[in-house]
Short mmCIF file of C-alpha atoms in Angstrom, two decimals:
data_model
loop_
_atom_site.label_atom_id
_atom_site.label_comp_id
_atom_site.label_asym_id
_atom_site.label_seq_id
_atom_site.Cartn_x
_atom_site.Cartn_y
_atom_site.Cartn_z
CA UNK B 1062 -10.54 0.52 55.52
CA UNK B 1063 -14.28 1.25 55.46
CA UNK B 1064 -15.33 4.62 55.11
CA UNK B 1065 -19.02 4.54 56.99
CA UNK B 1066 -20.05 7.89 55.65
CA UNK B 1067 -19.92 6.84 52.03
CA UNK B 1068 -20.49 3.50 52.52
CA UNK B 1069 -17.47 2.19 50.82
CA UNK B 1070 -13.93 0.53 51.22
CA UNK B 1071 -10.80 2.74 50.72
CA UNK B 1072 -7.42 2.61 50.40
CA UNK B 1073 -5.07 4.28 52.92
CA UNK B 1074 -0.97 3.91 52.35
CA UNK B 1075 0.03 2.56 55.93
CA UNK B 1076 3.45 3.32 55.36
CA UNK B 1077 2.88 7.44 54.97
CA UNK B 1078 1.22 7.59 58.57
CA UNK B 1079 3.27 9.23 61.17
CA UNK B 1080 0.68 8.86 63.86
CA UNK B 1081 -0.84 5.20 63.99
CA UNK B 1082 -2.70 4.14 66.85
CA UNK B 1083 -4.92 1.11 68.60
CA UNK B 1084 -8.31 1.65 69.14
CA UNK B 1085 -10.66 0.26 71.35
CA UNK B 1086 -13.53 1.30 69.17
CA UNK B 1087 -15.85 -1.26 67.57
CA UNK B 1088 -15.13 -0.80 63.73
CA UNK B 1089 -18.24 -1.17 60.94
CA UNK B 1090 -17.75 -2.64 57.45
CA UNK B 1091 -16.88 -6.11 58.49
CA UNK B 1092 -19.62 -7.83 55.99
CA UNK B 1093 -18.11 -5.36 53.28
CA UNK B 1094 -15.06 -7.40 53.74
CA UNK B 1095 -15.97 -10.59 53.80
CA UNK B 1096 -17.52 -10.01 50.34
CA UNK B 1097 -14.26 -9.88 49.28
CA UNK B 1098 -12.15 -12.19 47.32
CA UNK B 1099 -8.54 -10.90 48.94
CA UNK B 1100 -6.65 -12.50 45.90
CA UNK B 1101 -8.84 -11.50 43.15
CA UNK B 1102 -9.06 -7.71 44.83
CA UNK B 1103 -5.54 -7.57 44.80
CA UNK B 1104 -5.19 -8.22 40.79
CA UNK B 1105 -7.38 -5.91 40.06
CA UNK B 1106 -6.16 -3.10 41.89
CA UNK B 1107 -3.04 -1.25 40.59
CA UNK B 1108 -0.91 0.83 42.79
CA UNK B 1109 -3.34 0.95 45.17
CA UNK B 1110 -5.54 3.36 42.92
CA UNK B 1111 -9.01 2.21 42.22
CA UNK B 1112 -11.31 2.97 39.52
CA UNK B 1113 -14.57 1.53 37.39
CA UNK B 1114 -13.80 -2.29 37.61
CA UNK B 1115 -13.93 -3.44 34.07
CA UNK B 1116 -13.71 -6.93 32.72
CA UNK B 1117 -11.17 -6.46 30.48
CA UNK B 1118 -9.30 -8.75 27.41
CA UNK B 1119 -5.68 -8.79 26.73
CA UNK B 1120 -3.65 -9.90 23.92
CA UNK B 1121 -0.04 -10.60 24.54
CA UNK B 1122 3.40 -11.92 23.04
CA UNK B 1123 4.47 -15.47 24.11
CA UNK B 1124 7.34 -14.05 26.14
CA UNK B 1125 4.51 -12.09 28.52
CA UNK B 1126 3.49 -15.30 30.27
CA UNK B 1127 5.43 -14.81 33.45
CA UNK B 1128 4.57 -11.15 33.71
CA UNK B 1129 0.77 -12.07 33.82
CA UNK B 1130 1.03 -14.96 35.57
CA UNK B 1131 3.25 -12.87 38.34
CA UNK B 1132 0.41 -9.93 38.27
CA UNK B 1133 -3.11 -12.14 38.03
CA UNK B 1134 -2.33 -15.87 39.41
CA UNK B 1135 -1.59 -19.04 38.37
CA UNK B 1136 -5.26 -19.78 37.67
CA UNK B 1137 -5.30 -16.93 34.60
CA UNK B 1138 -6.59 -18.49 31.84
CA UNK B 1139 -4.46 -17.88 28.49
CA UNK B 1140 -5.76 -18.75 25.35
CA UNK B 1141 -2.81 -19.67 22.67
CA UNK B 1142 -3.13 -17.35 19.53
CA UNK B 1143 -0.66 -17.45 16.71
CA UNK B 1144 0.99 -14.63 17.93
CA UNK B 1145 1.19 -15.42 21.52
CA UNK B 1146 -2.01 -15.59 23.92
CA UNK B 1147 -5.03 -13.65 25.30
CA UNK B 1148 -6.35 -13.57 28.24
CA UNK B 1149 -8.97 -11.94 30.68
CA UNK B 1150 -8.67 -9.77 33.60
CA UNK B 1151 -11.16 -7.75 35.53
CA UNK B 1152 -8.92 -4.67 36.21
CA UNK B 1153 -9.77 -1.11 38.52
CA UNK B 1154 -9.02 0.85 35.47
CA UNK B 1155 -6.99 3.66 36.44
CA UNK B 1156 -3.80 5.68 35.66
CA UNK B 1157 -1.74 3.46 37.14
CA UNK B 1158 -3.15 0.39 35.26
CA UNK B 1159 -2.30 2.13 32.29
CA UNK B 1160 1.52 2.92 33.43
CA UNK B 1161 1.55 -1.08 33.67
CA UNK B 1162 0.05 -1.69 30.21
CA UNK B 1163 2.51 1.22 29.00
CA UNK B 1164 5.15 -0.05 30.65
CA UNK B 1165 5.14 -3.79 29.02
CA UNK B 1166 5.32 -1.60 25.31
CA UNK B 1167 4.07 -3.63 22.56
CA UNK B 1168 4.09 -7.01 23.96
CA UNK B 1169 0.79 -6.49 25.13
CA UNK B 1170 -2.51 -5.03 24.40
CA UNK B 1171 -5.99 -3.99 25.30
CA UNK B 1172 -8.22 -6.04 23.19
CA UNK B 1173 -11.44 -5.10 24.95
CA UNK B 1174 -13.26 -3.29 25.76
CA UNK B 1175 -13.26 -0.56 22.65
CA UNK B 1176 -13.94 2.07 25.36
CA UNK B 1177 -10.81 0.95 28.20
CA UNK B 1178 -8.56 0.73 24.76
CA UNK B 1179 -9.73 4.45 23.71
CA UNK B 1180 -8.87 5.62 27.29
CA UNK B 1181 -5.44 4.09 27.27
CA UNK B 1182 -4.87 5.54 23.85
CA UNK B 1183 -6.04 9.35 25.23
CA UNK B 1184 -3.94 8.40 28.23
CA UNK B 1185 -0.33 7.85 26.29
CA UNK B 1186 -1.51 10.78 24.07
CA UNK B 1187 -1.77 13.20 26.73
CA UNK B 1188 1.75 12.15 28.33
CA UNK B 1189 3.01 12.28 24.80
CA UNK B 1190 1.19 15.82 24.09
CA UNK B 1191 3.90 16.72 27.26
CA UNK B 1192 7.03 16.61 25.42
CA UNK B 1193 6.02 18.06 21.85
#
């Protein structure tokens, strides 16, 4: 939705309102929204959590293909490497992004940015940090 006091789209989780309702009232944001590539916007955006939008470069195993192609499109462009493929992604970077990236082990990694690779890093060493 579009948030006219800050001037900015946010994300609302429809399926945690109890009290929905029609309006008749004339909504703002519309141009906001057609700025917006829906597909693209979707890719980026990990459990609907958004963050500093960062173009980002992946390195993966062979056997990742799917995954990527299931989470960015079948117009993601993968570059062979002799250890599997890289590709690029511009990604909301955000907990939840990580979680993904964390979740896929070490079949996949953050190439680049140094900075989005440090912050993933700090990220599984402060869950790890949990458990000493």
């Amino acid at each position: 939705a579009y948030d006219e006091e800050n001037q900015e789209i946010r994300h609302y989780r429809v399926d945690r309102m109890r009290t929905v309702s029609e309006t008749a009232e004339k909504r703002n944001g519309r141009e906001e929204f057609t700025k917006i590539d829906i597909s693209d916007y979707s890719s980026s955006v990990f459990g609907m959590f958004g963050g500093n939008t960062v173009h980002v470069t992946f390195r993966c195993k062979e056997s990742m293909a799917d995954i990527v192609i299931d989470r960015f499109g079948r117009d993601v462009m993968m570059t062979p490497q002799v250890d599997g493929f890289s590709f690029h992604a511009d990604i909301n970077v955000s907990p939840q992004f990580f979680g993904w990236v964390a979740s896929l082990g070490g079949d996949i990694k953050i190439e680049s940015p140094a900075e989005t690779a440090a912050q993933f890093k700090a990220h599984l060493v402060e869950a790890l940090h949990q458990y000493e």
